mmCIF file of C-alpha atoms in Angstrom:
data_model
loop_
_atom_site.group_PDB
_atom_site.id
_atom_site.type_symbol
_atom_site.label_atom_id
_atom_site.label_comp_id
_atom_site.label_asym_id
_atom_site.label_seq_id
_atom_site.Cartn_x
_atom_site.Cartn_y
_atom_site.Cartn_z
ATOM 1 C CA MET A 1 103.837 11.125 -32.656
ATOM 2 C CA THR A 2 101.035 10.010 -35.020
ATOM 3 C CA THR A 3 99.214 6.778 -35.745
ATOM 4 C CA ASP A 4 101.751 6.085 -38.507
ATOM 5 C CA THR A 5 104.349 5.275 -35.830
ATOM 6 C CA ILE A 6 102.358 2.521 -34.124
ATOM 7 C CA THR A 7 103.801 -0.915 -34.763
ATOM 8 C CA THR A 8 101.454 -3.051 -32.664
ATOM 9 C CA THR A 9 97.772 -3.328 -33.462
ATOM 10 C CA GLY A 10 94.967 -4.580 -31.271
ATOM 11 C CA THR A 11 97.143 -4.721 -28.179
ATOM 12 C CA VAL A 12 97.666 -2.426 -25.233
ATOM 13 C CA SER A 13 100.498 0.002 -25.891
ATOM 14 C CA ARG A 14 102.019 2.096 -23.130
ATOM 15 C CA TYR A 15 102.702 5.769 -23.707
ATOM 16 C CA TRP A 16 103.819 7.793 -20.692
ATOM 17 C CA LYS A 17 103.232 4.510 -18.746
ATOM 18 C CA THR A 18 99.534 4.851 -19.608
ATOM 19 C CA GLY A 19 97.733 2.021 -21.396
ATOM 20 C CA LEU A 20 96.138 2.961 -24.737
ATOM 21 C CA ILE A 21 94.712 0.971 -27.609
ATOM 22 C CA ILE A 22 95.124 2.497 -31.053
ATOM 23 C CA THR A 23 94.386 0.148 -33.917
ATOM 24 C CA GLN A 24 92.693 -0.161 -37.291
ATOM 25 C CA ALA A 25 89.113 -1.475 -37.098
ATOM 26 C CA ASP A 26 87.543 -3.471 -39.912
ATOM 27 C CA LEU A 27 84.439 -1.470 -40.858
ATOM 28 C CA SER A 28 83.011 -4.189 -43.122
ATOM 29 C CA GLY A 29 79.357 -4.645 -42.229
ATOM 30 C CA ILE A 30 79.422 -1.781 -39.727
ATOM 31 C CA ILE A 31 78.750 1.174 -42.008
ATOM 32 C CA SER A 32 77.975 1.543 -45.694
ATOM 33 C CA GLY A 33 78.617 4.977 -47.094
ATOM 34 C CA ASP A 34 79.220 8.195 -45.224
ATOM 35 C CA PRO A 35 76.232 9.863 -43.546
ATOM 36 C CA GLY A 36 78.337 12.992 -42.931
ATOM 37 C CA PRO A 37 77.796 14.753 -46.284
ATOM 38 C CA THR A 38 74.001 14.520 -45.849
ATOM 39 C CA THR A 39 74.099 17.224 -43.178
ATOM 40 C CA ALA A 40 73.033 20.630 -44.434
ATOM 41 C CA PRO A 41 75.764 23.192 -45.179
ATOM 42 C CA GLY A 42 76.045 25.844 -42.497
ATOM 43 C CA GLY A 43 74.531 23.495 -39.936
ATOM 44 C CA GLU A 44 75.813 22.474 -36.537
ATOM 45 C CA ARG A 45 79.530 21.803 -36.209
ATOM 46 C CA CYS A 46 78.883 18.663 -34.163
ATOM 47 C CA ARG A 47 75.722 16.721 -34.801
ATOM 48 C CA SER A 48 74.556 13.439 -33.292
ATOM 49 C CA LEU A 49 73.077 10.928 -35.713
ATOM 50 C CA PRO A 50 70.457 8.302 -34.884
ATOM 51 C CA PRO A 51 71.847 4.837 -34.045
ATOM 52 C CA SER A 52 70.074 3.504 -37.161
ATOM 53 C CA SER A 53 72.600 5.421 -39.304
ATOM 54 C CA VAL A 54 75.119 2.659 -38.496
ATOM 55 C CA PRO A 55 73.751 -0.783 -39.484
ATOM 56 C CA GLY A 56 76.508 -2.630 -37.607
ATOM 57 C CA LEU A 57 76.179 -0.768 -34.310
ATOM 58 C CA GLN A 58 76.153 -4.036 -32.327
ATOM 59 C CA ALA A 59 79.472 -5.136 -33.894
ATOM 60 C CA LEU A 60 80.915 -1.689 -33.189
ATOM 61 C CA GLU A 61 79.860 -1.903 -29.516
ATOM 62 C CA GLU A 62 81.502 -5.340 -29.277
ATOM 63 C CA HIS A 63 84.721 -3.906 -30.726
ATOM 64 C CA PHE A 64 84.715 -1.096 -28.139
ATOM 65 C CA LEU A 65 84.023 -3.574 -25.316
ATOM 66 C CA ALA A 66 86.861 -5.851 -26.460
ATOM 67 C CA SER A 67 89.295 -2.913 -26.441
ATOM 68 C CA MET A 68 88.055 -1.601 -23.088
ATOM 69 C CA ASN A 69 88.395 -5.074 -21.575
ATOM 70 C CA ALA A 70 91.923 -5.441 -22.970
ATOM 71 C CA LEU A 71 92.854 -2.225 -21.148
ATOM 72 C CA ALA A 72 91.047 -3.382 -17.992
ATOM 73 C CA SER A 73 92.895 -6.707 -18.087
ATOM 74 C CA ALA A 74 96.268 -4.992 -18.584
ATOM 75 C CA ASP A 75 95.561 -2.768 -15.582
ATOM 76 C CA GLY A 76 94.145 -5.554 -13.396
ATOM 77 C CA ALA A 77 90.764 -3.788 -13.311
ATOM 78 C CA PRO A 78 87.283 -5.372 -13.370
ATOM 79 C CA GLU A 79 85.692 -6.301 -16.697
ATOM 80 C CA VAL A 80 83.656 -3.703 -18.592
ATOM 81 C CA THR A 81 80.195 -5.108 -19.303
ATOM 82 C CA ASP A 82 78.538 -2.264 -21.210
ATOM 83 C CA CYS A 83 79.278 0.911 -23.120
ATOM 84 C CA GLN A 84 77.287 3.722 -24.692
ATOM 85 C CA VAL A 85 78.078 4.604 -28.298
ATOM 86 C CA GLU A 86 77.066 7.878 -29.932
ATOM 87 C CA ILE A 87 77.444 8.516 -33.661
ATOM 88 C CA GLN A 88 78.587 12.072 -34.397
ATOM 89 C CA VAL A 89 79.429 14.128 -37.458
ATOM 90 C CA TRP A 90 82.132 16.722 -36.877
ATOM 91 C CA ARG A 91 82.170 19.521 -39.452
ATOM 92 C CA GLU A 92 84.365 22.441 -40.439
ATOM 93 C CA GLY A 93 85.289 24.588 -37.470
ATOM 94 C CA TYR A 94 84.439 21.935 -34.876
ATOM 95 C CA ASP A 95 86.966 21.480 -32.119
ATOM 96 C CA GLN A 96 86.933 20.347 -28.539
ATOM 97 C CA PRO A 97 89.370 21.894 -26.089
ATOM 98 C CA ALA A 98 90.990 19.746 -23.414
ATOM 99 C CA PHE A 99 88.487 17.389 -21.821
ATOM 100 C CA SER A 100 88.280 14.103 -19.955
ATOM 101 C CA CYS A 101 85.298 12.043 -18.826
ATOM 102 C CA GLN A 102 84.045 10.393 -15.657
ATOM 103 C CA ALA A 103 83.785 6.977 -17.334
ATOM 104 C CA ARG A 104 86.537 4.430 -16.780
ATOM 105 C CA TYR A 105 87.301 4.319 -20.525
ATOM 106 C CA ALA A 106 86.549 6.471 -23.560
ATOM 107 C CA GLY A 107 86.946 5.529 -27.193
ATOM 108 C CA TRP A 108 86.510 6.668 -30.764
ATOM 109 C CA THR A 109 86.267 4.908 -34.107
ATOM 110 C CA ILE A 110 86.472 6.986 -37.273
ATOM 111 C CA LEU A 111 83.691 5.652 -39.508
ATOM 112 C CA ALA A 112 84.175 7.992 -42.469
ATOM 113 C CA ALA A 113 86.055 11.172 -43.301
ATOM 114 C CA SER A 114 86.425 13.677 -46.089
ATOM 115 C CA PRO A 115 89.670 13.552 -48.102
ATOM 116 C CA ALA A 116 92.896 14.482 -46.336
ATOM 117 C CA PRO A 117 92.880 18.087 -45.154
ATOM 118 C CA GLU A 118 95.415 20.719 -46.118
ATOM 119 C CA HIS A 119 96.714 20.918 -42.545
ATOM 120 C CA ALA A 120 98.010 17.566 -41.302
ATOM 121 C CA GLU A 121 96.657 17.938 -37.755
ATOM 122 C CA SER A 122 93.188 19.149 -38.727
ATOM 123 C CA GLY A 123 90.524 16.959 -37.096
ATOM 124 C CA CYS A 124 93.029 14.836 -35.151
ATOM 125 C CA LEU A 125 92.283 13.408 -31.728
ATOM 126 C CA ALA A 126 95.041 14.584 -29.403
ATOM 127 C CA PHE A 127 95.954 12.818 -26.155
ATOM 128 C CA ALA A 128 97.942 14.935 -23.692
ATOM 129 C CA ASP A 129 101.016 13.759 -21.810
ATOM 130 C CA PRO A 130 99.677 13.120 -18.270
ATOM 131 C CA ARG A 131 103.037 13.003 -16.482
ATOM 132 C CA ALA A 132 103.948 15.427 -13.719
ATOM 133 C CA GLY A 133 106.188 18.173 -15.037
ATOM 134 C CA SER A 134 104.275 18.433 -18.297
ATOM 135 C CA ALA A 135 102.598 21.773 -18.788
ATOM 136 C CA GLY A 136 101.000 20.484 -21.983
ATOM 137 C CA THR A 137 103.611 22.237 -24.089
ATOM 138 C CA ALA A 138 106.467 20.417 -25.786
ATOM 139 C CA MET A 139 109.837 22.003 -25.117
ATOM 140 C CA PRO A 140 112.924 21.155 -27.174
ATOM 141 C CA GLY A 141 115.173 18.760 -25.305
ATOM 142 C CA LEU A 142 112.625 17.836 -22.641
ATOM 143 C CA PRO A 143 111.036 14.362 -22.627
ATOM 144 C CA TRP A 144 107.524 15.423 -21.685
ATOM 145 C CA GLY A 145 104.738 17.608 -23.004
ATOM 146 C CA ARG A 146 104.329 15.953 -26.382
ATOM 147 C CA GLN A 147 100.812 14.944 -27.264
ATOM 148 C CA PHE A 148 99.903 11.787 -29.142
ATOM 149 C CA LEU A 149 97.899 12.515 -32.319
ATOM 150 C CA VAL A 150 95.443 10.143 -33.981
ATOM 151 C CA THR A 151 94.780 11.040 -37.611
ATOM 152 C CA PRO A 152 91.089 10.982 -38.664
ATOM 153 C CA VAL A 153 91.116 8.269 -41.328
ATOM 154 C CA PRO A 154 88.320 5.686 -41.668
ATOM 155 C CA GLY A 155 88.829 2.661 -39.449
ATOM 156 C CA VAL A 156 91.108 4.252 -36.850
ATOM 157 C CA HIS A 157 90.036 3.011 -33.414
ATOM 158 C CA ALA A 158 91.297 4.451 -30.120
ATOM 159 C CA VAL A 159 90.397 3.577 -26.520
ATOM 160 C CA VAL A 160 91.991 5.374 -23.566
ATOM 161 C CA PRO A 161 91.399 5.742 -19.819
ATOM 162 C CA GLY A 162 88.586 8.236 -19.191
ATOM 163 C CA TRP A 163 90.817 10.414 -17.016
ATOM 164 C CA LEU A 164 93.311 11.044 -19.835
ATOM 165 C CA THR A 165 93.095 14.612 -21.142
ATOM 166 C CA CYS A 166 92.025 14.621 -24.790
ATOM 167 C CA SER A 167 91.141 17.250 -27.364
ATOM 168 C CA VAL A 168 89.980 17.516 -30.968
ATOM 169 C CA VAL A 169 92.104 19.727 -33.234
ATOM 170 C CA PRO A 170 89.803 22.141 -35.176
ATOM 171 C CA LEU A 171 88.512 20.824 -38.486
ATOM 172 C CA GLU A 172 89.268 22.983 -41.496
ATOM 173 C CA ARG A 173 86.830 24.372 -44.055
ATOM 174 C CA ASN A 174 84.943 21.688 -46.037
ATOM 175 C CA GLN A 175 86.266 18.905 -43.799
ATOM 176 C CA HIS A 176 83.995 16.439 -42.004
ATOM 177 C CA VAL A 177 84.521 13.330 -39.901
ATOM 178 C CA THR A 178 81.890 10.738 -38.953
ATOM 179 C CA VAL A 179 82.895 9.175 -35.649
ATOM 180 C CA ALA A 180 81.539 6.719 -33.115
ATOM 181 C CA ALA A 181 82.312 7.994 -29.612
ATOM 182 C CA ALA A 182 81.986 5.527 -26.735
ATOM 183 C CA VAL A 183 82.231 5.571 -22.958
ATOM 184 C CA SER A 184 82.245 2.596 -20.628
ATOM 185 C CA ALA A 185 79.148 2.177 -18.482
ATOM 186 C CA SER A 186 80.754 0.089 -15.766
#
């Protein structure tokens, strides 16, 4: 399943009975240009950029908070009042094996990306099926084990519960993605 199959935007969707928000964010006024290519070749595969690299950081934080609060409301949980946003550049070879976080919610917004990679899944965010019985491997004919992939195209915005197992599919040679990664503070 990829972001192309999502029919609702800006609302809580349920996959595996788990609330997720996957939508297209309007990046107007948030970022101008792509700071990713300014990183030196052969440098770090994941590099944090200063907050000043995104002029509309406040608007981006508000977008994350709105999505986190939509999930909180759908789950009957308390309101999220703050989040921390980190701007990162992911470069060729970067990947992140299965991880989750201690925060109530985690989110990503793709701010910029190099042209489409040769391999369709390269650089995708992958969300694992959390249901019992899923070994994380899709088996033909079985309803569980399929991960949900979010393609790294500018404007894609995803917010999920912090406990949900996520990963980043390795980026291929000459590929880069500039992403805002956020976690809820409350």
